[in-house]
PDB file of C-alpha atoms in Angstrom:
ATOM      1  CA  UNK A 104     109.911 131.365 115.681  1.00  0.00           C
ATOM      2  CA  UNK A 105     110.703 129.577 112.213  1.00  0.00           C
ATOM      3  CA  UNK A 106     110.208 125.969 112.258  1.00  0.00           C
ATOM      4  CA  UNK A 107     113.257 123.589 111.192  1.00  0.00           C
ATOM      5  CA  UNK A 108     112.361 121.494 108.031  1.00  0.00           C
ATOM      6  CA  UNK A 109     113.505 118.028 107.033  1.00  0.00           C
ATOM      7  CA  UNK A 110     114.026 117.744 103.512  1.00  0.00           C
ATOM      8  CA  UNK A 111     113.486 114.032 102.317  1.00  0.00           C
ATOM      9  CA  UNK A 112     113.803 112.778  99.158  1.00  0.00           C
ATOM     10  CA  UNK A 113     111.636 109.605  98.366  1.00  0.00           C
ATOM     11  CA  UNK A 114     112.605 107.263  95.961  1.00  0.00           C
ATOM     12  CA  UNK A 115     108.973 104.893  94.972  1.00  0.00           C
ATOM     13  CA  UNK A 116     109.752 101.591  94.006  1.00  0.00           C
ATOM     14  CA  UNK A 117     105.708 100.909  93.056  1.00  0.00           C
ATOM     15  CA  UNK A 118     102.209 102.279  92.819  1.00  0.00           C
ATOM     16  CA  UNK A 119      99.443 101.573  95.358  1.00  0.00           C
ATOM     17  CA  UNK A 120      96.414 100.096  94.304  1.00  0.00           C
ATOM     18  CA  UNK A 121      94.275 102.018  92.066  1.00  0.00           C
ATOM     19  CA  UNK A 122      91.750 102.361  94.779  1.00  0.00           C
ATOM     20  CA  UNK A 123      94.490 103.430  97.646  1.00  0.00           C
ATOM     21  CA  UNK A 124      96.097 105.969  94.570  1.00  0.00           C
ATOM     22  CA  UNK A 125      92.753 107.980  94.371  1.00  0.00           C
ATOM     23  CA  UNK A 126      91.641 107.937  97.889  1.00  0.00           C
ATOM     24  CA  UNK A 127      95.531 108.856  99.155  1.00  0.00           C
ATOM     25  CA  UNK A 128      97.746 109.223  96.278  1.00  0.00           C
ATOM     26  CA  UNK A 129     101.034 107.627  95.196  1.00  0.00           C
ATOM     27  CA  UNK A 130     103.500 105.848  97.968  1.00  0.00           C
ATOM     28  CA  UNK A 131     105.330 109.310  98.198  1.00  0.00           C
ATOM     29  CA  UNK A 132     101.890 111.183  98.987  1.00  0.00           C
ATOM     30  CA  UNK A 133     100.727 108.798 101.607  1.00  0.00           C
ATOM     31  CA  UNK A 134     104.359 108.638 102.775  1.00  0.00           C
ATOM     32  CA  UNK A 135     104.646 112.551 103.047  1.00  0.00           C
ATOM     33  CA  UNK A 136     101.145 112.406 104.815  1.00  0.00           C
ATOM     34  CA  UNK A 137     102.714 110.360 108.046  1.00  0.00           C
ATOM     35  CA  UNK A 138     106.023 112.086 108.622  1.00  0.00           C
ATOM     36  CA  UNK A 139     103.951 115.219 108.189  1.00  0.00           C
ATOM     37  CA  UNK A 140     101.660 114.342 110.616  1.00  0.00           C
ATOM     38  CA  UNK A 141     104.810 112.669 113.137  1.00  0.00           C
ATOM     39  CA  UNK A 142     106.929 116.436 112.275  1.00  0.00           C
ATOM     40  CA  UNK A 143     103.878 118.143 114.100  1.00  0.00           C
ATOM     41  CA  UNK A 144     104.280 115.833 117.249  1.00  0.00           C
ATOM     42  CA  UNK A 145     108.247 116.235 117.735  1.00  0.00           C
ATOM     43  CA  UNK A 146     109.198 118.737 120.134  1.00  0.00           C
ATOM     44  CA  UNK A 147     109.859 121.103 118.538  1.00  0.00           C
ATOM     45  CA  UNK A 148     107.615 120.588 115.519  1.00  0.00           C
ATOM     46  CA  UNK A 149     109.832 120.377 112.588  1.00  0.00           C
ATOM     47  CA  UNK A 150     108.335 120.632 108.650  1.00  0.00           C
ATOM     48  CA  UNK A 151     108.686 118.410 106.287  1.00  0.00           C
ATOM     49  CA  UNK A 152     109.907 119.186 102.735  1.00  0.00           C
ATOM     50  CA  UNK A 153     109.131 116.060 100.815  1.00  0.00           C
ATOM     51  CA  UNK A 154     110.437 115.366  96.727  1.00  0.00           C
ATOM     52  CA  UNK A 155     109.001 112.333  95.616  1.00  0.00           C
ATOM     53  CA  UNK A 156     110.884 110.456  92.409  1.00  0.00           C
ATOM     54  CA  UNK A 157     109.364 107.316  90.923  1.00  0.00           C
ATOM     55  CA  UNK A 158     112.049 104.556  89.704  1.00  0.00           C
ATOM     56  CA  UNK A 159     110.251 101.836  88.145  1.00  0.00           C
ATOM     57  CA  UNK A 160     111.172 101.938  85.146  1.00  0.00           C
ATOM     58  CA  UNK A 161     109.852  98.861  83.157  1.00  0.00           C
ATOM     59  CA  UNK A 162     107.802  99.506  79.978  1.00  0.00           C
ATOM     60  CA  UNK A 163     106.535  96.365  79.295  1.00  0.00           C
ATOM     61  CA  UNK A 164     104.180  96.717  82.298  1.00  0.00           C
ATOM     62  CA  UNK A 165     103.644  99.973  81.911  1.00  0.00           C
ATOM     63  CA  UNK A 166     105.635 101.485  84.540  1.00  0.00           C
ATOM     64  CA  UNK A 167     107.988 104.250  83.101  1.00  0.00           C
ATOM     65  CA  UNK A 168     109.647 106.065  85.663  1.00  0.00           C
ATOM     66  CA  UNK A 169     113.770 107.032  85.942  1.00  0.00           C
ATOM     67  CA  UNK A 170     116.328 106.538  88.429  1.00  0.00           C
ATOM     68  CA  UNK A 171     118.101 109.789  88.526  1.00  0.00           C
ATOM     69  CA  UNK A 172     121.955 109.950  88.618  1.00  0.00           C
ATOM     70  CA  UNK A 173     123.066 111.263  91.918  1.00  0.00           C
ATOM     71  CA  UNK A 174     124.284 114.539  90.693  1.00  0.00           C
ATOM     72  CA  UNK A 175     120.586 115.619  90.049  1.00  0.00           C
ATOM     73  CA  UNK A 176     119.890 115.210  93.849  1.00  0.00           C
ATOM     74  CA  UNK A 177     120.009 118.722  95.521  1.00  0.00           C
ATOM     75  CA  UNK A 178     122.513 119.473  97.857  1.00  0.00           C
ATOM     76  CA  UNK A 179     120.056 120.218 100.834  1.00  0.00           C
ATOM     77  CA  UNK A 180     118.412 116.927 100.537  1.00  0.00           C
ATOM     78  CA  UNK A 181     119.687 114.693 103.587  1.00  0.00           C
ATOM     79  CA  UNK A 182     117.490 112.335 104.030  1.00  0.00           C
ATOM     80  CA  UNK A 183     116.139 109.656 101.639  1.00  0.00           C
ATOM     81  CA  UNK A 184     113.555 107.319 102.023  1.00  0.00           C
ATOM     82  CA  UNK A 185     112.911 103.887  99.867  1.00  0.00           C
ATOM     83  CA  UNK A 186     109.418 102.219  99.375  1.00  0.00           C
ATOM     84  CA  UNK A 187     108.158  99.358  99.545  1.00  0.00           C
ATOM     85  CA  UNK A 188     107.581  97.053  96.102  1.00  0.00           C
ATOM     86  CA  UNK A 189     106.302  94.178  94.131  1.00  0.00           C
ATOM     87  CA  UNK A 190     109.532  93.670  92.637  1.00  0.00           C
ATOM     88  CA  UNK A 191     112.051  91.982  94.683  1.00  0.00           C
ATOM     89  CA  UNK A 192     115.483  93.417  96.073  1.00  0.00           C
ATOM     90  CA  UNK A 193     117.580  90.814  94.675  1.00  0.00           C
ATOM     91  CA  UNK A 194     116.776  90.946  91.391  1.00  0.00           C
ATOM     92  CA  UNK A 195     118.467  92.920  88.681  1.00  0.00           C
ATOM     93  CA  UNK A 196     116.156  94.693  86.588  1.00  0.00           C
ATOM     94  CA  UNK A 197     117.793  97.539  84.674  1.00  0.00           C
ATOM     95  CA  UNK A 198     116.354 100.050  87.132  1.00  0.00           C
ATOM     96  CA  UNK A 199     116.902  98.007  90.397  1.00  0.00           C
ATOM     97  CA  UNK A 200     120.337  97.935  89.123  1.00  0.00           C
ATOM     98  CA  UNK A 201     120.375 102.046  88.737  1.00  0.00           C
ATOM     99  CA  UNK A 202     118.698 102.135  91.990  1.00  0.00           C
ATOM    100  CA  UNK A 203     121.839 100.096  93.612  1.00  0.00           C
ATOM    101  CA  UNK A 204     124.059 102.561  91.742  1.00  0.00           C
ATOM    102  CA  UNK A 205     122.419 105.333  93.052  1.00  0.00           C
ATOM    103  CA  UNK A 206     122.520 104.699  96.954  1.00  0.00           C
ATOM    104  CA  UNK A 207     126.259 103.956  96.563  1.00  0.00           C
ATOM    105  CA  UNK A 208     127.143 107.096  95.157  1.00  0.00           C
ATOM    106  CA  UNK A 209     125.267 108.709  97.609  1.00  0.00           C
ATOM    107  CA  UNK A 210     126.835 107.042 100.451  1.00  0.00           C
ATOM    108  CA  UNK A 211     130.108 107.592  98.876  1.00  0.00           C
ATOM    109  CA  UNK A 212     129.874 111.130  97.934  1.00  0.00           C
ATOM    110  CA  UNK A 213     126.733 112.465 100.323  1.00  0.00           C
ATOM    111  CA  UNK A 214     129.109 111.672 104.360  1.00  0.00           C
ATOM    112  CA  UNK A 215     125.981 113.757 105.783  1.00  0.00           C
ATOM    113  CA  UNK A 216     123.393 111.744 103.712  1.00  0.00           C
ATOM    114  CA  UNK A 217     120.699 109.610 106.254  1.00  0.00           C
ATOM    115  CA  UNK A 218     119.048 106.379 104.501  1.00  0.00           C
ATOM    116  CA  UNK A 219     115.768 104.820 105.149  1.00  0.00           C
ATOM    117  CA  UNK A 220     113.909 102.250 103.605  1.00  0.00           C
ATOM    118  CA  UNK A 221     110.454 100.284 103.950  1.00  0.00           C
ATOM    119  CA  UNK A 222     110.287  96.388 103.038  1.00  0.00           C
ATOM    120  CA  UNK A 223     112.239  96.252  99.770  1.00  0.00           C
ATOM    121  CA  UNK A 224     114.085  99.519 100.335  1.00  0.00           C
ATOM    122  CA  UNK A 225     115.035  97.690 103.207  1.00  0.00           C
ATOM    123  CA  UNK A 226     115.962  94.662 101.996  1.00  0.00           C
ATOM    124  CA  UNK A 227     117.711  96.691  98.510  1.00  0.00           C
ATOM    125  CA  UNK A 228     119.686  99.217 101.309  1.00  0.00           C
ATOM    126  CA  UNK A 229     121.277  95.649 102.815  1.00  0.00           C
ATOM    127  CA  UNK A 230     121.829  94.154  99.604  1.00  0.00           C
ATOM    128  CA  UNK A 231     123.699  97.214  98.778  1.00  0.00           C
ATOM    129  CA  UNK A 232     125.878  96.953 101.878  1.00  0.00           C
ATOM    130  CA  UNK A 233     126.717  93.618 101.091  1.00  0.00           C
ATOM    131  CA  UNK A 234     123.566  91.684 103.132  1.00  0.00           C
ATOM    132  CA  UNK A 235     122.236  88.633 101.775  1.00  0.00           C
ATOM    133  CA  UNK A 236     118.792  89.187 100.640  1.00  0.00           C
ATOM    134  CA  UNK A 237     116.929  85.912  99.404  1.00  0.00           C
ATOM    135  CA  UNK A 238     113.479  84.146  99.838  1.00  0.00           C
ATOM    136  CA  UNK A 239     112.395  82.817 103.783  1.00  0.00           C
ATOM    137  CA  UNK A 240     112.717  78.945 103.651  1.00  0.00           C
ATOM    138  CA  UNK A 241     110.028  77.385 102.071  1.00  0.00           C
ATOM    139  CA  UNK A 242     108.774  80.903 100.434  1.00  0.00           C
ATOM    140  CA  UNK A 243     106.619  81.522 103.271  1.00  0.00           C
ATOM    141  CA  UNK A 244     104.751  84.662 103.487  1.00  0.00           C
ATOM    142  CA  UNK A 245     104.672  87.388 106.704  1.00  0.00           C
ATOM    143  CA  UNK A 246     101.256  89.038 106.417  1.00  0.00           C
ATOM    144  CA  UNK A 247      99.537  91.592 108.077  1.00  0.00           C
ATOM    145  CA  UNK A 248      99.688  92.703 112.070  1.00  0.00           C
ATOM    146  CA  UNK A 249     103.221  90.708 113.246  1.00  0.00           C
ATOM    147  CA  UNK A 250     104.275  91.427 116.723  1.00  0.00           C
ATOM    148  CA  UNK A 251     108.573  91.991 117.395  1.00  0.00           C
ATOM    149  CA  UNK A 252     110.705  91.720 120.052  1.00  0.00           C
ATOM    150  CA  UNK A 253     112.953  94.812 119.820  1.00  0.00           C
ATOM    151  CA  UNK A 254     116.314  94.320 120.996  1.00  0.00           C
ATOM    152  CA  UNK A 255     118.074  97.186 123.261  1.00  0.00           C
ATOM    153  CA  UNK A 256     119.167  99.250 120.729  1.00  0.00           C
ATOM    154  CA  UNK A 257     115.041  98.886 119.132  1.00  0.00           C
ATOM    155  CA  UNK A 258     114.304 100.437 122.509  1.00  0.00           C
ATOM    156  CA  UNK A 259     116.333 103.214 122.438  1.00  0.00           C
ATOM    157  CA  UNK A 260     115.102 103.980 118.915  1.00  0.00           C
ATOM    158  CA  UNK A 261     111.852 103.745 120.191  1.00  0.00           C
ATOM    159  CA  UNK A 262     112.037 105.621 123.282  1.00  0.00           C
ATOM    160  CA  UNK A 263     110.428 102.675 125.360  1.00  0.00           C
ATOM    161  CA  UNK A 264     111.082 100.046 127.677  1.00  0.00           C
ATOM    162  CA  UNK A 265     108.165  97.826 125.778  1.00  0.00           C
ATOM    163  CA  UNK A 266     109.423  94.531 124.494  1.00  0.00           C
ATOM    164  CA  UNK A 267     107.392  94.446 121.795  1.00  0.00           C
ATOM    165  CA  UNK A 268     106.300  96.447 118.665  1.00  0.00           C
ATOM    166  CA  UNK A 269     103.780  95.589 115.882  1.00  0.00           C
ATOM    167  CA  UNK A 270     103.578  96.736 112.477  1.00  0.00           C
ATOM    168  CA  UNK A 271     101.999  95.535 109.241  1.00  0.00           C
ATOM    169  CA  UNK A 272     103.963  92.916 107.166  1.00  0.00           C
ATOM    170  CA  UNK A 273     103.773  92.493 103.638  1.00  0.00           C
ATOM    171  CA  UNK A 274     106.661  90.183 102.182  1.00  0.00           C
ATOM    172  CA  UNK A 275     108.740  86.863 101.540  1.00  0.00           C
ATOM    173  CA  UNK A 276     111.822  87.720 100.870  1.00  0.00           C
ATOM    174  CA  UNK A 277     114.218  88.993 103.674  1.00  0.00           C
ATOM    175  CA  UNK A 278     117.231  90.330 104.777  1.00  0.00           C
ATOM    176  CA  UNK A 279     119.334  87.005 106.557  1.00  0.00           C
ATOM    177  CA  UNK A 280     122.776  88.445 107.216  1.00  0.00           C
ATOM    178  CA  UNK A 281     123.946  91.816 108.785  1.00  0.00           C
ATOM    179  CA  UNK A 282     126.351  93.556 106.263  1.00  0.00           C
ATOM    180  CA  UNK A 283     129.931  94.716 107.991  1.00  0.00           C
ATOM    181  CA  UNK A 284     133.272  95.693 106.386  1.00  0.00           C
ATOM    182  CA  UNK A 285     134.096  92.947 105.554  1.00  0.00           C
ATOM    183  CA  UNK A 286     130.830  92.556 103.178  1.00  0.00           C
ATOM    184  CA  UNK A 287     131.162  96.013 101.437  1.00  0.00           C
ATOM    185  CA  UNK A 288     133.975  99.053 101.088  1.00  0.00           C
ATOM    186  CA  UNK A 289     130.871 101.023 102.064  1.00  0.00           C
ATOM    187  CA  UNK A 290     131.629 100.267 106.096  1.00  0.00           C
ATOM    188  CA  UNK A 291     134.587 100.976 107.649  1.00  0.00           C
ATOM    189  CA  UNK A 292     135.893  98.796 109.880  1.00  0.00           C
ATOM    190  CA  UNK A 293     134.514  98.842 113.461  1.00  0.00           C
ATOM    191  CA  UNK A 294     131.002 100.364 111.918  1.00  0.00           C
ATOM    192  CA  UNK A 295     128.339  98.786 114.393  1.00  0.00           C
ATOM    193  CA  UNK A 296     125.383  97.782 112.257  1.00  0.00           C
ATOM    194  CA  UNK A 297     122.730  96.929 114.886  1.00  0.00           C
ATOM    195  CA  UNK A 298     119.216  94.552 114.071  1.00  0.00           C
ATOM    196  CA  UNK A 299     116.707  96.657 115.945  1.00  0.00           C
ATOM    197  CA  UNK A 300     114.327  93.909 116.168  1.00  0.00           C
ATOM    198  CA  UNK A 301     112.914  90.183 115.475  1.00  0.00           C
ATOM    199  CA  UNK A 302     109.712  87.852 114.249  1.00  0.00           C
ATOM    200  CA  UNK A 303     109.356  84.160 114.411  1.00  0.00           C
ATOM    201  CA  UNK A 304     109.323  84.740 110.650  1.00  0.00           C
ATOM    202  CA  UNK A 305     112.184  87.295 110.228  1.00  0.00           C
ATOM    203  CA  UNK A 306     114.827  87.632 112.524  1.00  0.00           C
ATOM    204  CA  UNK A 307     116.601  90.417 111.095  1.00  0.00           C
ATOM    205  CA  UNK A 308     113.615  93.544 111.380  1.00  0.00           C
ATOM    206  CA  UNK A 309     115.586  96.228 110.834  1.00  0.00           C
ATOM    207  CA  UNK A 310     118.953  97.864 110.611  1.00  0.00           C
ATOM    208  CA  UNK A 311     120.169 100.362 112.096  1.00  0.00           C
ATOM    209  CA  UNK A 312     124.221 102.569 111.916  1.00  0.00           C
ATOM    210  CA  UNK A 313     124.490 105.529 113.757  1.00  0.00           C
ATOM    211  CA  UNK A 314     123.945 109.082 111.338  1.00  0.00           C
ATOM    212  CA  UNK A 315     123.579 106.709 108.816  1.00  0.00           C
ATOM    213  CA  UNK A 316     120.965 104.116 108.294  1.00  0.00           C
ATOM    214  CA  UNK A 317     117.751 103.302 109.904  1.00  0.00           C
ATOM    215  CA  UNK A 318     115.838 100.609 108.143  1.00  0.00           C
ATOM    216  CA  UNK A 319     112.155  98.497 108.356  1.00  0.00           C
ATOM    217  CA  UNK A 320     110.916  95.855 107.066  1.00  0.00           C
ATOM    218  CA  UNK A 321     107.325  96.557 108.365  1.00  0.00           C
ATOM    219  CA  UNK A 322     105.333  98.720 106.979  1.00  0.00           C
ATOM    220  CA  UNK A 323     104.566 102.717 108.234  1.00  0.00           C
ATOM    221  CA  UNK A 324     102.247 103.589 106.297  1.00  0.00           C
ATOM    222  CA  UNK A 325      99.676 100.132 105.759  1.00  0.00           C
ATOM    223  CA  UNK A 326      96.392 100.373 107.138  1.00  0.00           C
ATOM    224  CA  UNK A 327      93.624  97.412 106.854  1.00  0.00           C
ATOM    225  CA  UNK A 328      92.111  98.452 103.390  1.00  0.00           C
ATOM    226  CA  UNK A 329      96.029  98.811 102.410  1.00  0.00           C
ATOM    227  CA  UNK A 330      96.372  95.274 103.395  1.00  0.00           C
ATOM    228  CA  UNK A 331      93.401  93.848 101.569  1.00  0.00           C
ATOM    229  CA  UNK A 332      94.287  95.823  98.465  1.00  0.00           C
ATOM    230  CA  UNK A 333      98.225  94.979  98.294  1.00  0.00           C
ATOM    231  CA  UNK A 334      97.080  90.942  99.114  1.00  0.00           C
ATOM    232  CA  UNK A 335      94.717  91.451  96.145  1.00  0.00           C
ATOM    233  CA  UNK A 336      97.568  92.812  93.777  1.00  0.00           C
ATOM    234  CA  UNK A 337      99.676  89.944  95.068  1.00  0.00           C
ATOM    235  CA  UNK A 338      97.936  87.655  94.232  1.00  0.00           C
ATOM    236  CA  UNK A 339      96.639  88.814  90.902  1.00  0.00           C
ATOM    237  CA  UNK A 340     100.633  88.920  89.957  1.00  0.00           C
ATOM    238  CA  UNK A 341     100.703  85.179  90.992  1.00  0.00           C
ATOM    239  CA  UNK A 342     103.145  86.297  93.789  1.00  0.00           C
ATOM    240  CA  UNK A 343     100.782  84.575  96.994  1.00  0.00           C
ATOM    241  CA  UNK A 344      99.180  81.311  95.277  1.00  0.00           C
ATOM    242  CA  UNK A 345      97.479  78.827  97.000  1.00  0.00           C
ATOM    243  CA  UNK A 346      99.913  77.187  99.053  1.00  0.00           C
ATOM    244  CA  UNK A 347     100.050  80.721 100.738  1.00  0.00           C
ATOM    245  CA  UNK A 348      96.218  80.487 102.270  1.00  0.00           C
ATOM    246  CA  UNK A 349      96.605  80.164 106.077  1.00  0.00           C
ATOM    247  CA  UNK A 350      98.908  83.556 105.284  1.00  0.00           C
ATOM    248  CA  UNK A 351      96.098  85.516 104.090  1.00  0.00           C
ATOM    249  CA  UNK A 352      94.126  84.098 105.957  1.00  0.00           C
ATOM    250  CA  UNK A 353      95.409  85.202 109.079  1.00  0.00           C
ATOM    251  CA  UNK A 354      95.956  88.661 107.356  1.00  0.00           C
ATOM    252  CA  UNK A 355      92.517  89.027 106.844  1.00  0.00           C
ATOM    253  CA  UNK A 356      92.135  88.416 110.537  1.00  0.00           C
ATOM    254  CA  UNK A 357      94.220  90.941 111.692  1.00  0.00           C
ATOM    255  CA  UNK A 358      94.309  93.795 108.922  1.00  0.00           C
ATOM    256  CA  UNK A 359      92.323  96.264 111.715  1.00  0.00           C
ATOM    257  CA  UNK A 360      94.213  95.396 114.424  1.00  0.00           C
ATOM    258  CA  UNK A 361      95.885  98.547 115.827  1.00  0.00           C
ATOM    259  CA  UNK A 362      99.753  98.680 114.647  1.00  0.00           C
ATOM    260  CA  UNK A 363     102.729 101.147 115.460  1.00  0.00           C
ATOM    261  CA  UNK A 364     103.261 103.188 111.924  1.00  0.00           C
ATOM    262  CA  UNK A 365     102.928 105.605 113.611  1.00  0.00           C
ATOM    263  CA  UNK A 366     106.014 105.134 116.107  1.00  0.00           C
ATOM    264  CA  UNK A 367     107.795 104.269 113.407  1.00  0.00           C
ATOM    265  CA  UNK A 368     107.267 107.365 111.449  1.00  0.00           C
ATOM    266  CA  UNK A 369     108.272 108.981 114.337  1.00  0.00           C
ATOM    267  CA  UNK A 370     111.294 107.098 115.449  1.00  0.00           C
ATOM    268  CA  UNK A 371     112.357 107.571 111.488  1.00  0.00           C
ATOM    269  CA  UNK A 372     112.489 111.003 111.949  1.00  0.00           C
ATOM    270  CA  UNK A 373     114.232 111.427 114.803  1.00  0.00           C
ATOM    271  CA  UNK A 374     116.914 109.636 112.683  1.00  0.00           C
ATOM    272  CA  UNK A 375     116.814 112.058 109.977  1.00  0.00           C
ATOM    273  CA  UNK A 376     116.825 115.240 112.516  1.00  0.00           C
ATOM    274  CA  UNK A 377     120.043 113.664 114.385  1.00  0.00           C
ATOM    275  CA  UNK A 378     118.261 112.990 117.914  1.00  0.00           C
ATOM    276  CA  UNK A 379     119.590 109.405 117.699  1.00  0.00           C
ATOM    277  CA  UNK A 380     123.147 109.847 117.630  1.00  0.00           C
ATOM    278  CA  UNK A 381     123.617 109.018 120.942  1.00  0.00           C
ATOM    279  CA  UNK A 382     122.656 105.565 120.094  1.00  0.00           C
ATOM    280  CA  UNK A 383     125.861 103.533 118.465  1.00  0.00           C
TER     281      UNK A 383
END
């Protein structure tokens, strides 16, 4: 019996550490390892056909990638993913701009299209339905192993009747309102857009529409030496300073704690494959 394959498209927003890139390979490799690994475990198995693009596209730091023009995305591709990034979500580089571009034709033109994104291709896929996406108050940073409270609709997602779920965190800047119709021509009216979960820090976890978007702002695919090495580019780019140290210091306390990426993978792709549309 042939196995059904998922084809996802993933869009990289940044490169991994130099170490992570030669032990794993770029965000799309590790990225295409995990829902990989989570297509073996659903029942039925389903493969994974992963095309990865890289976006960044700014030259004076050496980064020269392209955001391609929605026409150039194959037919057959119905689910894209978004990584996480140094750059933030609500600025407007050229490219981030072009990025923004990009996901609304899609949604426009692509009804069958499924959209997931990680951290800033979280916080990007609210900005472009009309979220506000802006520094926490008082710029402070969520690090490392964070435990959530999902809400109901988290635990459907989830398959679970656990309160809680813990991933990785890696970011200041959030997601604060939940976009609706009345925030972008994307939505129609009556669209339920659903936060699947909540921290102390960030209250707003992840978004989720029926057949349509399924969002995180944890991280999937971080484990502890991922955690040490994206603090260490962080703060090299002046991005976690000083003021920041009980932060990383508590996420170099609990970088090897044991964290739900995997889940997540999981629950992602049960999105893409259409098992959640039950769940409105």
């Amino acid at each position: 019996m042939s196995t059904e394959t998922i084809k996802m498209l993933v869009l990289e927003t940044d490169s991994p550490h130099p170490h992570t890139l030669q032990e794993t390979g770029s965000f799309g490799q590790v990225f295409s390892h995990v829902f990989k690994a989570a297509g073996q475990n659903h029942n039925p198995p389903l493969g994974i056909d992963v095309d990865m693009h890289y976006v960044v596209d700014d030259p004076a730091k050496g980064k020269h990638g392209h955001v391609p023009k929605f026409e150039e995305i194959p037919e057959d591709v119905r689910a894209v993913l978004i990584t996480g990034s140094l750059y933030d979500a609500h600025g407007n580089d050229p490219w981030i701009q072009d990025l923004r571009s990009l996901i609304c034709d899609l949604w426009r033109t692509r009804p069958g299209m499924k959209f997931s994104g990680i951290c800033f291709g979280h916080q990007l896929l609210g900005r472009v339905l009309g979220a506000k996406v802006e520094p926490t108050p008082g710029k402070q940073w969520e690090l490392a192993h964070v435990n959530m409270d999902l809400t109901e609709v988290g635990q459907k997602l989830f398959v679970t009747n656990d309160t809680k779920l813990a991933l990785h965190q890696m970011h200041q800047d959030q997601v604060s309102t939940i976009p609706s119709s009345n925030s972008t021509d994307l939505l129609s009216p009556g669209t339920k857009v659903h936060n699947w979960a909540s921290s102390e820090h960030t209250k707003i976890q992840g978004l989720y529409i029926r057949d349509r978007l399924f969002t995180s702002q944890g991280h999937l695919e971080i484990d502890g030496p991922m955690v040490h090495r994206q603090l260490q580019m962080r703060i090299e780019a002046g991005a976690i300073t000083e003021k920041n140290k009980d932060e990383v210091q508590y996420a170099e306390q609990t970088s090897h704690l044991e964290h739900d990426g995997e889940l997540l993978a999981a629950a992602i792709l049960r999105f893409f494959h259409g098992d959640d549309h039950d769940i409105e």
